Amino acid sequence: MQLIELLNRIPTLEIHGDNTREVSELVFDSRKVTENSLYIAVKGTVADGHSYIASSIEKGAKTIVCEVLPDQLNKDVTYVKVKDSSKTLGHLASNFYGNPSQNLKLIGVTGTNGKTSVSTLLFDVFKNLGYESALLSTVEIRIGSEIIPATHTTPDIITINQVLARAVEAGCEFAFMEVSSHGISQNRIEGLHFKVAGFTNLTHDHLDYHKTFEEYLKTKKRFFDELPDTAIAITNIDDKNGNVMLQNTKAAKRSYALKTMADYHGKALEIDFNGMLLNFNGKEFWTTLTGRFNVYNLLLVFGIASELGFESNEILQAISALKRVSGRFETFKSDGGIFFIVDYAHTPDALENILDSINDIRTKNERLITVFGCGGDRDHSKRPEMGNIATKKSTLAIITSDNPRTEDPAAIIKEIEAGVEPQNFSKYTSIPDRKEAIKMAIKFAEPKDIVLVAGKGHENYQEINGVKHHFDDKEVITELWKLMSK
């Protein structure tokens, strides 16, 4: 593609050199530069891409997009000066791949908890409705039946446009995407055209990155603030921040709730471990998904599908056919009658939701044993809060390792223990080795007891000192149960 085409509708400050130059690819990582690449110098959180302009030219880059021009300009290279390289990158990527987000209906889901579940459930609902779609989630990227492993909640903007372009080529009409606060902050959704934006909730998370809750809130809100008037914004108004998201948006405003009147209102009529009987906007239906948090997830799915023009009955029929999302309230029962639940809950709010959901369902004749930990190199302030929640709402809490990363597991556990209230001291123990912690839970459990293993869900690894070791909670539970029941 010629540079002049690539710069269509993109504001520039200066252009030095041939603007009809052919561009073979877009690159913002200088290590990936090849002949005739366009290199975008982005000021990142760790390094400034402007420092790598010279090395990019040596590797074959013939076009440079930057905020600050080098002191010496190479006559064989075209330089494009812009106000913000990071934002410009998004628009360049959209143009390079033919603006794919304009050629399908792109739906973004943001919030602290539920992004993966809602995005995946939407993908599955639309499959049940007979539509090929794309999915960009924490767990995986999918284009119809093709599965591509995911590396970030929100991939870089070049990858997003590559995936969306392939989805358009494959005949997809819809794309469902998790929109993380990191992705918003780092302009990884810049230049994308969203048809619908959904908000789940906002609770304590990612303060290691955003520093304050107010900053975290502002980042999430920016997603809605920047929506065009052709988009639809639908938010959870049971969450105190739901209406905040709608304050400055140009998009059409919609709401969903269980506790108050809303455009999409839901009610749980029955909930047990096998599923739920729900009522959405006056219509009853059954789903095999369970847990009060899933009532919210499904209500958002229902609202989004309705806003996209589908009839209530066909949406609810498609929802009724859904299976549970991997690692999200995933349940199985052992031969000995112990009920196991594996869930991704790794924030205070998510852990409280899953424990409340279990306690809503159980008869209290069964004991609830919770195995959980907190990730290393992340927000420290949520650790004592999670310690308090787990010990308060469980019969026994076993505090263990999650992904300690570069931190000492014992130090993380100590911070979790700091939140345990004195009356709950007898309700917990600590075992740093996650496998041993699960083993103790199984040993302690009796028939009909419930064992919740939280924090990792779909993840099949444990990261220790920068190395990812294979570790799957479901596999470990199954393996240990077989060994211990012989």
GROMACS .gro file of C-alpha atoms in nm:
model
  486
    1MET     CA    1   0.000   0.000   0.000
    2GLN     CA    2   0.123   0.351  -0.079
    3LEU     CA    3   0.197   0.580   0.213
    4ILE     CA    4  -0.039   0.848   0.082
    5GLU     CA    5  -0.327   0.596   0.097
    6LEU     CA    6  -0.222   0.482   0.440
    7LEU     CA    7  -0.233   0.839   0.573
    8ASN     CA    8  -0.589   0.895   0.451
    9ARG     CA    9  -0.783   1.100   0.712
   10ILE     CA   10  -0.487   1.088   0.954
   11PRO     CA   11  -0.366   1.431   1.073
   12THR     CA   12   0.008   1.489   1.028
   13LEU     CA   13   0.236   1.776   1.135
   14GLU     CA   14   0.517   1.732   0.880
   15ILE     CA   15   0.613   1.493   0.600
   16HIS     CA   16   0.973   1.474   0.476
   17GLY     CA   17   1.036   1.255   0.173
   18ASP     CA   18   0.835   1.058  -0.082
   19ASN     CA   19   0.470   1.016   0.029
   20THR     CA   20   0.399   0.765  -0.251
   21ARG     CA   21   0.646   0.515  -0.105
   22GLU     CA   22   0.521   0.154  -0.084
   23VAL     CA   23   0.472   0.017   0.268
   24SER     CA   24   0.498  -0.360   0.312
   25GLU     CA   25   0.397  -0.382   0.679
   26LEU     CA   26   0.344  -0.182   0.998
   27VAL     CA   27   0.585  -0.237   1.286
   28PHE     CA   28   0.618  -0.072   1.629
   29ASP     CA   29   0.875  -0.321   1.761
   30SER     CA   30   1.209  -0.240   1.596
   31ARG     CA   31   1.319  -0.604   1.629
   32LYS     CA   32   1.051  -0.705   1.378
   33VAL     CA   33   1.143  -0.454   1.107
   34THR     CA   34   1.199  -0.594   0.756
   35GLU     CA   35   1.260  -0.435   0.413
   36ASN     CA   36   1.010  -0.153   0.335
   37SER     CA   37   0.847  -0.165   0.679
   38LEU     CA   38   0.680   0.144   0.821
   39TYR     CA   39   0.819   0.184   1.173
   40ILE     CA   40   0.608   0.372   1.427
   41ALA     CA   41   0.811   0.516   1.714
   42VAL     CA   42   0.584   0.487   2.020
   43LYS     CA   43   0.671   0.617   2.365
   44GLY     CA   44   0.599   0.312   2.581
   45THR     CA   45   0.588   0.261   2.957
   46VAL     CA   46   0.930   0.092   2.957
   47ALA     CA   47   1.111   0.219   2.645
   48ASP     CA   48   1.081   0.504   2.396
   49GLY     CA   49   1.053   0.380   2.038
   50HIS     CA   50   1.226   0.696   1.914
   51SER     CA   51   1.552   0.548   2.043
   52TYR     CA   52   1.524   0.271   1.784
   53ILE     CA   53   1.463   0.477   1.470
   54ALA     CA   54   1.823   0.446   1.349
   55SER     CA   55   1.835   0.067   1.401
   56SER     CA   56   1.498   0.030   1.224
   57ILE     CA   57   1.633   0.213   0.920
   58GLU     CA   58   1.941  -0.013   0.921
   59LYS     CA   59   1.707  -0.315   0.911
   60GLY     CA   60   1.518  -0.184   0.607
   61ALA     CA   61   1.245   0.054   0.730
   62LYS     CA   62   1.179   0.313   0.460
   63THR     CA   63   0.907   0.508   0.641
   64ILE     CA   64   0.923   0.642   0.996
   65VAL     CA   65   0.626   0.779   1.190
   66CYS     CA   66   0.731   0.969   1.500
   67GLU     CA   67   0.654   1.258   1.735
   68VAL     CA   68   1.010   1.394   1.733
   69LEU     CA   69   1.217   1.397   1.413
   70PRO     CA   70   1.579   1.276   1.431
   71ASP     CA   71   1.848   1.546   1.411
   72GLN     CA   72   1.976   1.395   1.086
   73LEU     CA   73   1.726   1.286   0.819
   74ASN     CA   74   1.813   1.006   0.577
   75LYS     CA   75   1.732   1.113   0.219
   76ASP     CA   76   1.625   0.757   0.133
   77VAL     CA   77   1.365   0.749   0.410
   78THR     CA   78   1.027   0.921   0.446
   79TYR     CA   79   0.956   1.077   0.786
   80VAL     CA   80   0.604   1.153   0.906
   81LYS     CA   81   0.574   1.369   1.218
   82VAL     CA   82   0.252   1.333   1.420
   83LYS     CA   83   0.122   1.466   1.750
   84ASP     CA   84   0.067   1.122   1.911
   85SER     CA   85   0.232   0.814   1.763
   86SER     CA   86   0.037   0.572   1.981
   87LYS     CA   87  -0.302   0.702   1.863
   88THR     CA   88  -0.182   0.735   1.504
   89LEU     CA   89  -0.079   0.368   1.509
   90GLY     CA   90  -0.442   0.263   1.553
   91HIS     CA   91  -0.562   0.463   1.252
   92LEU     CA   92  -0.270   0.344   1.039
   93ALA     CA   93  -0.352  -0.018   1.128
   94SER     CA   94  -0.719   0.031   1.042
   95ASN     CA   95  -0.632   0.184   0.703
   96PHE     CA   96  -0.367  -0.079   0.627
   97TYR     CA   97  -0.613  -0.365   0.679
   98GLY     CA   98  -0.904  -0.198   0.499
   99ASN     CA   99  -1.087  -0.064   0.808
  100PRO     CA  100  -1.231  -0.406   0.900
  101SER     CA  101  -1.414  -0.282   1.212
  102GLN     CA  102  -1.638  -0.080   0.979
  103ASN     CA  103  -1.718  -0.390   0.775
  104LEU     CA  104  -1.863  -0.594   1.059
  105LYS     CA  105  -2.046  -0.524   1.385
  106LEU     CA  106  -1.784  -0.494   1.658
  107ILE     CA  107  -1.901  -0.534   2.017
  108GLY     CA  108  -1.671  -0.442   2.307
  109VAL     CA  109  -1.720  -0.555   2.667
  110THR     CA  110  -1.541  -0.384   2.955
  111GLY     CA  111  -1.552  -0.391   3.336
  112THR     CA  112  -1.357  -0.559   3.615
  113ASN     CA  113  -1.529  -0.897   3.620
  114GLY     CA  114  -1.726  -1.081   3.353
  115LYS     CA  115  -1.552  -0.955   3.037
  116THR     CA  116  -1.432  -1.299   2.929
  117SER     CA  117  -1.758  -1.469   3.017
  118VAL     CA  118  -1.981  -1.215   2.840
  119SER     CA  119  -1.763  -1.200   2.527
  120THR     CA  120  -1.745  -1.580   2.505
  121LEU     CA  121  -2.115  -1.624   2.578
  122LEU     CA  122  -2.198  -1.373   2.303
  123PHE     CA  123  -1.981  -1.566   2.059
  124ASP     CA  124  -2.158  -1.890   2.152
  125VAL     CA  125  -2.507  -1.735   2.145
  126PHE     CA  126  -2.452  -1.598   1.796
  127LYS     CA  127  -2.319  -1.935   1.686
  128ASN     CA  128  -2.645  -2.086   1.817
  129LEU     CA  129  -2.832  -1.816   1.623
  130GLY     CA  130  -2.655  -1.935   1.307
  131TYR     CA  131  -2.391  -1.663   1.262
  132GLU     CA  132  -2.017  -1.694   1.211
  133SER     CA  133  -1.838  -1.449   1.441
  134ALA     CA  134  -1.497  -1.356   1.576
  135LEU     CA  135  -1.392  -1.355   1.941
  136LEU     CA  136  -1.100  -1.169   2.099
  137SER     CA  137  -1.074  -1.274   2.465
  138THR     CA  138  -0.824  -1.346   2.741
  139VAL     CA  139  -0.856  -1.717   2.679
  140GLU     CA  140  -0.843  -1.730   2.301
  141ILE     CA  141  -0.899  -1.557   1.970
  142ARG     CA  142  -1.149  -1.727   1.742
  143ILE     CA  143  -1.254  -1.670   1.384
  144GLY     CA  144  -1.549  -1.898   1.331
  145SER     CA  145  -1.418  -2.246   1.419
  146GLU     CA  146  -1.049  -2.143   1.399
  147ILE     CA  147  -0.879  -2.098   1.737
  148ILE     CA  148  -0.573  -1.875   1.789
  149PRO     CA  149  -0.406  -1.865   2.137
  150ALA     CA  150  -0.440  -1.524   2.309
  151THR     CA  151  -0.149  -1.349   2.482
  152HIS     CA  152  -0.316  -1.034   2.623
  153THR     CA  153  -0.667  -0.935   2.732
  154THR     CA  154  -0.655  -0.672   2.459
  155PRO     CA  155  -0.398  -0.755   2.185
  156ASP     CA  156  -0.199  -0.478   2.015
  157ILE     CA  157  -0.394  -0.274   1.762
  158ILE     CA  158  -0.211  -0.421   1.460
  159THR     CA  159  -0.303  -0.775   1.569
  160ILE     CA  160  -0.664  -0.669   1.633
  161ASN     CA  161  -0.698  -0.532   1.281
  162GLN     CA  162  -0.531  -0.841   1.134
  163VAL     CA  163  -0.783  -1.063   1.313
  164LEU     CA  164  -1.079  -0.845   1.216
  165ALA     CA  165  -0.965  -0.836   0.853
  166ARG     CA  166  -0.945  -1.217   0.851
  167ALA     CA  167  -1.290  -1.229   1.011
  168VAL     CA  168  -1.434  -1.008   0.735
  169GLU     CA  169  -1.265  -1.226   0.473
  170ALA     CA  170  -1.414  -1.537   0.641
  171GLY     CA  171  -1.762  -1.389   0.613
  172CYS     CA  172  -1.813  -1.301   0.980
  173GLU     CA  173  -2.080  -1.043   1.050
  174PHE     CA  174  -2.004  -0.993   1.421
  175ALA     CA  175  -1.694  -0.967   1.641
  176PHE     CA  176  -1.695  -0.979   2.022
  177MET     CA  177  -1.402  -0.834   2.210
  178GLU     CA  178  -1.284  -0.788   2.567
  179VAL     CA  179  -1.175  -0.430   2.625
  180SER     CA  180  -0.932  -0.405   2.918
  181SER     CA  181  -0.828  -0.093   3.106
  182HIS     CA  182  -0.469  -0.155   2.993
  183GLY     CA  183  -0.588  -0.170   2.633
  184ILE     CA  184  -0.779   0.157   2.665
  185SER     CA  185  -0.493   0.334   2.844
  186GLN     CA  186  -0.236   0.218   2.586
  187ASN     CA  187  -0.455   0.315   2.286
  188ARG     CA  188  -0.495  -0.050   2.180
  189ILE     CA  189  -0.851   0.016   2.061
  190GLU     CA  190  -0.776   0.344   1.882
  191GLY     CA  191  -0.933   0.370   1.537
  192LEU     CA  192  -1.180   0.084   1.595
  193HIS     CA  193  -1.551   0.139   1.522
  194PHE     CA  194  -1.767  -0.019   1.793
  195LYS     CA  195  -2.134  -0.087   1.729
  196VAL     CA  196  -2.212  -0.177   2.092
  197ALA     CA  197  -2.016  -0.123   2.415
  198GLY     CA  198  -2.114  -0.319   2.727
  199PHE     CA  199  -2.017  -0.248   3.090
  200THR     CA  200  -2.024  -0.524   3.353
  201ASN     CA  201  -1.905  -0.372   3.682
  202LEU     CA  202  -1.614  -0.186   3.838
  203THR     CA  203  -1.435  -0.307   4.149
  204HIS     CA  204  -1.092  -0.307   4.306
  205ASP     CA  205  -0.834  -0.432   4.050
  206HIS     CA  206  -0.527  -0.327   3.847
  207LEU     CA  207  -0.429  -0.055   4.095
  208ASP     CA  208  -0.068  -0.164   4.050
  209TYR     CA  209  -0.101  -0.011   3.701
  210HIS     CA  210  -0.357   0.269   3.743
  211LYS     CA  211  -0.240   0.367   4.097
  212THR     CA  212  -0.581   0.496   4.210
  213PHE     CA  213  -0.938   0.374   4.174
  214GLU     CA  214  -1.034   0.713   4.029
  215GLU     CA  215  -0.777   0.672   3.751
  216TYR     CA  216  -0.902   0.318   3.684
  217LEU     CA  217  -1.259   0.452   3.663
  218LYS     CA  218  -1.157   0.733   3.425
  219THR     CA  219  -0.980   0.485   3.198
  220LYS     CA  220  -1.287   0.262   3.171
  221LYS     CA  221  -1.508   0.566   3.117
  222ARG     CA  222  -1.287   0.684   2.830
  223PHE     CA  223  -1.407   0.384   2.626
  224PHE     CA  224  -1.764   0.516   2.645
  225ASP     CA  225  -1.667   0.884   2.616
  226GLU     CA  226  -1.507   0.817   2.277
  227LEU     CA  227  -1.795   0.619   2.125
  228PRO     CA  228  -1.960   0.781   1.819
  229ASP     CA  229  -2.330   0.867   1.805
  230THR     CA  230  -2.383   0.561   1.582
  231ALA     CA  231  -2.293   0.327   1.871
  232ILE     CA  232  -2.498   0.187   2.159
  233ALA     CA  233  -2.373   0.186   2.520
  234ILE     CA  234  -2.534  -0.059   2.762
  235THR     CA  235  -2.438  -0.057   3.130
  236ASN     CA  236  -2.516  -0.232   3.456
  237ILE     CA  237  -2.697   0.030   3.665
  238ASP     CA  238  -2.698  -0.193   3.973
  239ASP     CA  239  -2.330  -0.102   3.985
  240LYS     CA  240  -2.281   0.249   4.124
  241ASN     CA  241  -2.042   0.327   3.838
  242GLY     CA  242  -2.282   0.211   3.566
  243ASN     CA  243  -2.440   0.553   3.515
  244VAL     CA  244  -2.098   0.721   3.538
  245MET     CA  245  -1.997   0.539   3.218
  246LEU     CA  246  -2.288   0.702   3.034
  247GLN     CA  247  -2.235   1.060   3.150
  248ASN     CA  248  -2.048   1.198   2.848
  249THR     CA  249  -2.107   0.941   2.577
  250LYS     CA  250  -2.255   1.034   2.240
  251ALA     CA  251  -2.380   0.676   2.201
  252ALA     CA  252  -2.742   0.572   2.253
  253LYS     CA  253  -2.783   0.482   2.624
  254ARG     CA  254  -2.926   0.152   2.745
  255SER     CA  255  -2.931  -0.014   3.089
  256TYR     CA  256  -2.968  -0.355   3.250
  257ALA     CA  257  -3.027  -0.448   3.615
  258LEU     CA  258  -3.164  -0.702   3.859
  259LYS     CA  259  -3.236  -0.465   4.149
  260THR     CA  260  -3.389  -0.163   3.976
  261MET     CA  261  -3.591  -0.072   3.670
  262ALA     CA  262  -3.392  -0.081   3.348
  263ASP     CA  263  -3.429  -0.136   2.974
  264TYR     CA  264  -3.334  -0.498   3.036
  265HIS     CA  265  -3.452  -0.633   3.372
  266GLY     CA  266  -3.372  -0.978   3.506
  267LYS     CA  267  -3.483  -1.193   3.795
  268ALA     CA  268  -3.354  -1.526   3.927
  269LEU     CA  269  -3.649  -1.753   4.009
  270GLU     CA  270  -3.448  -2.065   4.100
  271ILE     CA  271  -3.073  -2.129   4.133
  272ASP     CA  272  -2.896  -2.458   4.203
  273PHE     CA  273  -2.572  -2.628   4.097
  274ASN     CA  274  -2.739  -2.766   3.785
  275GLY     CA  275  -2.856  -2.431   3.650
  276MET     CA  276  -3.106  -2.148   3.690
  277LEU     CA  277  -3.464  -2.057   3.606
  278LEU     CA  278  -3.457  -1.690   3.503
  279ASN     CA  279  -3.697  -1.421   3.390
  280PHE     CA  280  -3.572  -1.155   3.147
  281ASN     CA  281  -3.815  -0.879   3.051
  282GLY     CA  282  -4.113  -1.096   3.146
  283LYS     CA  283  -3.998  -1.416   2.972
  284GLU     CA  284  -3.897  -1.728   3.166
  285PHE     CA  285  -3.623  -1.968   3.054
  286TRP     CA  286  -3.378  -2.226   3.192
  287THR     CA  287  -2.999  -2.221   3.162
  288THR     CA  288  -2.735  -2.468   3.276
  289LEU     CA  289  -2.513  -2.176   3.379
  290THR     CA  290  -2.539  -2.097   3.748
  291GLY     CA  291  -2.441  -1.833   4.004
  292ARG     CA  292  -2.591  -1.489   4.061
  293PHE     CA  293  -2.304  -1.320   3.876
  294ASN     CA  294  -2.401  -1.523   3.569
  295VAL     CA  295  -2.751  -1.373   3.583
  296TYR     CA  296  -2.584  -1.036   3.517
  297ASN     CA  297  -2.360  -1.183   3.246
  298LEU     CA  298  -2.653  -1.341   3.063
  299LEU     CA  299  -2.868  -1.029   3.101
  300LEU     CA  300  -2.596  -0.823   2.930
  301VAL     CA  301  -2.577  -1.086   2.654
  302PHE     CA  302  -2.955  -1.063   2.618
  303GLY     CA  303  -2.944  -0.682   2.604
  304ILE     CA  304  -2.666  -0.669   2.345
  305ALA     CA  305  -2.832  -0.929   2.121
  306SER     CA  306  -3.162  -0.738   2.149
  307GLU     CA  307  -2.993  -0.411   2.051
  308LEU     CA  308  -2.847  -0.588   1.748
  309GLY     CA  309  -3.200  -0.659   1.629
  310PHE     CA  310  -3.275  -1.013   1.742
  311GLU     CA  311  -3.610  -1.120   1.889
  312SER     CA  312  -3.635  -1.207   2.261
  313ASN     CA  313  -3.755  -1.563   2.210
  314GLU     CA  314  -3.478  -1.658   1.967
  315ILE     CA  315  -3.213  -1.503   2.196
  316LEU     CA  316  -3.340  -1.688   2.503
  317GLN     CA  317  -3.356  -2.013   2.309
  318ALA     CA  318  -2.992  -1.963   2.206
  319ILE     CA  319  -2.897  -1.878   2.568
  320SER     CA  320  -3.072  -2.194   2.694
  321ALA     CA  321  -2.845  -2.402   2.469
  322LEU     CA  322  -2.525  -2.250   2.616
  323LYS     CA  323  -2.258  -2.448   2.796
  324ARG     CA  324  -2.045  -2.307   3.074
  325VAL     CA  325  -1.733  -2.103   2.995
  326SER     CA  326  -1.411  -2.292   3.072
  327GLY     CA  327  -1.282  -2.210   3.420
  328ARG     CA  328  -1.586  -1.999   3.511
  329PHE     CA  329  -1.794  -2.172   3.782
  330GLU     CA  330  -1.694  -2.501   3.622
  331THR     CA  331  -1.837  -2.783   3.832
  332PHE     CA  332  -1.782  -3.157   3.858
  333LYS     CA  333  -1.860  -3.420   4.120
  334SER     CA  334  -1.621  -3.690   4.236
  335ASP     CA  335  -1.716  -4.055   4.271
  336GLY     CA  336  -1.705  -3.999   4.647
  337GLY     CA  337  -1.971  -3.729   4.632
  338ILE     CA  338  -1.746  -3.424   4.680
  339PHE     CA  339  -1.854  -3.130   4.468
  340PHE     CA  340  -1.565  -2.938   4.303
  341ILE     CA  341  -1.586  -2.589   4.155
  342VAL     CA  342  -1.302  -2.430   3.955
  343ASP     CA  343  -1.329  -2.056   3.895
  344TYR     CA  344  -1.107  -1.773   3.769
  345ALA     CA  345  -1.208  -1.540   4.057
  346HIS     CA  346  -0.890  -1.344   4.136
  347THR     CA  347  -1.024  -1.009   4.262
  348PRO     CA  348  -1.202  -0.937   4.593
  349ASP     CA  349  -1.535  -0.875   4.421
  350ALA     CA  350  -1.511  -1.185   4.201
  351LEU     CA  351  -1.417  -1.405   4.498
  352GLU     CA  352  -1.703  -1.264   4.704
  353ASN     CA  353  -1.947  -1.317   4.415
  354ILE     CA  354  -1.850  -1.681   4.368
  355LEU     CA  355  -1.863  -1.754   4.742
  356ASP     CA  356  -2.198  -1.578   4.777
  357SER     CA  357  -2.333  -1.775   4.480
  358ILE     CA  358  -2.222  -2.104   4.636
  359ASN     CA  359  -2.362  -2.008   4.976
  360ASP     CA  360  -2.693  -1.909   4.812
  361ILE     CA  361  -2.721  -2.259   4.667
  362ARG     CA  362  -2.588  -2.486   4.941
  363THR     CA  363  -2.812  -2.608   5.223
  364LYS     CA  364  -2.548  -2.533   5.490
  365ASN     CA  365  -2.532  -2.904   5.577
  366GLU     CA  366  -2.227  -2.920   5.350
  367ARG     CA  367  -1.897  -2.753   5.428
  368LEU     CA  368  -1.738  -2.506   5.187
  369ILE     CA  369  -1.360  -2.538   5.150
  370THR     CA  370  -1.189  -2.262   4.951
  371VAL     CA  371  -0.839  -2.288   4.802
  372PHE     CA  372  -0.707  -1.956   4.672
  373GLY     CA  373  -0.408  -1.724   4.646
  374CYS     CA  374  -0.308  -1.390   4.496
  375GLY     CA  375  -0.081  -1.323   4.198
  376GLY     CA  376   0.267  -1.182   4.249
  377ASP     CA  377   0.390  -0.850   4.108
  378ARG     CA  378   0.034  -0.717   4.110
  379ASP     CA  379  -0.185  -0.498   4.329
  380HIS     CA  380  -0.088  -0.566   4.693
  381SER     CA  381  -0.385  -0.386   4.847
  382LYS     CA  382  -0.639  -0.649   4.741
  383ARG     CA  383  -0.457  -0.933   4.922
  384PRO     CA  384  -0.579  -0.871   5.280
  385GLU     CA  385  -0.927  -0.798   5.147
  386MET     CA  386  -0.938  -1.138   4.977
  387GLY     CA  387  -0.809  -1.303   5.293
  388ASN     CA  388  -1.096  -1.151   5.488
  389ILE     CA  389  -1.360  -1.248   5.230
  390ALA     CA  390  -1.244  -1.610   5.193
  391THR     CA  391  -1.221  -1.682   5.566
  392LYS     CA  392  -1.550  -1.507   5.645
  393LYS     CA  393  -1.752  -1.688   5.378
  394SER     CA  394  -1.595  -2.038   5.387
  395THR     CA  395  -1.597  -2.322   5.639
  396LEU     CA  396  -1.224  -2.353   5.576
  397ALA     CA  397  -0.995  -2.139   5.362
  398ILE     CA  398  -0.661  -2.276   5.244
  399ILE     CA  399  -0.434  -1.990   5.138
  400THR     CA  400  -0.179  -2.091   4.875
  401SER     CA  401   0.012  -1.970   4.568
  402ASP     CA  402  -0.152  -1.840   4.252
  403ASN     CA  403   0.107  -1.713   4.003
  404PRO     CA  404   0.379  -1.580   4.238
  405ARG     CA  405   0.582  -1.456   3.941
  406THR     CA  406   0.897  -1.294   4.089
  407GLU     CA  407   0.764  -1.259   4.444
  408ASP     CA  408   0.819  -1.493   4.737
  409PRO     CA  409   0.497  -1.697   4.782
  410ALA     CA  410   0.537  -1.682   5.161
  411ALA     CA  411   0.542  -1.300   5.151
  412ILE     CA  412   0.224  -1.292   4.940
  413ILE     CA  413   0.051  -1.531   5.180
  414LYS     CA  414   0.154  -1.316   5.476
  415GLU     CA  415  -0.015  -1.014   5.317
  416ILE     CA  416  -0.332  -1.219   5.256
  417GLU     CA  417  -0.330  -1.340   5.619
  418ALA     CA  418  -0.311  -0.980   5.742
  419GLY     CA  419  -0.676  -0.933   5.640
  420VAL     CA  420  -0.812  -1.229   5.838
  421GLU     CA  421  -1.023  -1.110   6.133
  422PRO     CA  422  -0.948  -1.264   6.477
  423GLN     CA  423  -1.278  -1.455   6.494
  424ASN     CA  424  -1.179  -1.636   6.171
  425PHE     CA  425  -0.823  -1.735   6.271
  426SER     CA  426  -0.935  -2.095   6.326
  427LYS     CA  427  -1.097  -2.110   5.981
  428TYR     CA  428  -0.784  -2.100   5.768
  429THR     CA  429  -0.448  -2.254   5.708
  430SER     CA  430  -0.164  -2.172   5.466
  431ILE     CA  431   0.014  -2.410   5.229
  432PRO     CA  432   0.241  -2.237   4.973
  433ASP     CA  433   0.251  -2.536   4.733
  434ARG     CA  434  -0.074  -2.517   4.533
  435LYS     CA  435  -0.088  -2.890   4.462
  436GLU     CA  436  -0.042  -2.970   4.832
  437ALA     CA  437  -0.312  -2.715   4.920
  438ILE     CA  438  -0.559  -2.886   4.684
  439LYS     CA  439  -0.454  -3.222   4.828
  440MET     CA  440  -0.535  -3.102   5.180
  441ALA     CA  441  -0.877  -2.973   5.066
  442ILE     CA  442  -0.960  -3.316   4.920
  443LYS     CA  443  -0.835  -3.492   5.235
  444PHE     CA  444  -1.046  -3.265   5.458
  445ALA     CA  445  -1.361  -3.290   5.244
  446GLU     CA  446  -1.638  -3.539   5.311
  447PRO     CA  447  -1.922  -3.653   5.081
  448LYS     CA  448  -2.152  -3.362   4.984
  449ASP     CA  449  -1.889  -3.102   5.081
  450ILE     CA  450  -1.800  -2.831   4.829
  451VAL     CA  451  -1.439  -2.753   4.733
  452LEU     CA  452  -1.381  -2.424   4.549
  453VAL     CA  453  -1.041  -2.384   4.381
  454ALA     CA  454  -1.022  -2.019   4.279
  455GLY     CA  455  -0.792  -1.780   4.100
  456LYS     CA  456  -0.668  -1.962   3.791
  457GLY     CA  457  -0.976  -2.101   3.619
  458HIS     CA  458  -0.890  -2.166   3.254
  459GLU     CA  459  -0.514  -2.111   3.301
  460ASN     CA  460  -0.303  -2.422   3.255
  461TYR     CA  461   0.022  -2.287   3.399
  462GLN     CA  462   0.175  -2.146   3.715
  463GLU     CA  463   0.430  -1.868   3.671
  464ILE     CA  464   0.723  -1.889   3.915
  465ASN     CA  465   1.031  -1.666   3.882
  466GLY     CA  466   0.946  -1.579   3.522
  467VAL     CA  467   0.900  -1.943   3.416
  468LYS     CA  468   0.558  -2.088   3.328
  469HIS     CA  469   0.517  -2.442   3.461
  470HIS     CA  470   0.226  -2.659   3.349
  471PHE     CA  471  -0.044  -2.650   3.615
  472ASP     CA  472  -0.414  -2.706   3.558
  473ASP     CA  473  -0.644  -2.698   3.863
  474LYS     CA  474  -0.892  -2.939   3.703
  475GLU     CA  475  -0.617  -3.187   3.611
  476VAL     CA  476  -0.464  -3.169   3.958
  477ILE     CA  477  -0.801  -3.225   4.130
  478THR     CA  478  -0.875  -3.527   3.911
  479GLU     CA  479  -0.526  -3.675   3.953
  480LEU     CA  480  -0.521  -3.631   4.332
  481TRP     CA  481  -0.873  -3.762   4.378
  482LYS     CA  482  -0.792  -4.081   4.188
  483LEU     CA  483  -0.471  -4.134   4.388
  484MET     CA  484  -0.631  -4.060   4.724
  485SER     CA  485  -0.943  -4.268   4.666
  486LYS     CA  486  -0.751  -4.592   4.596
   0.00000   0.00000   0.00000
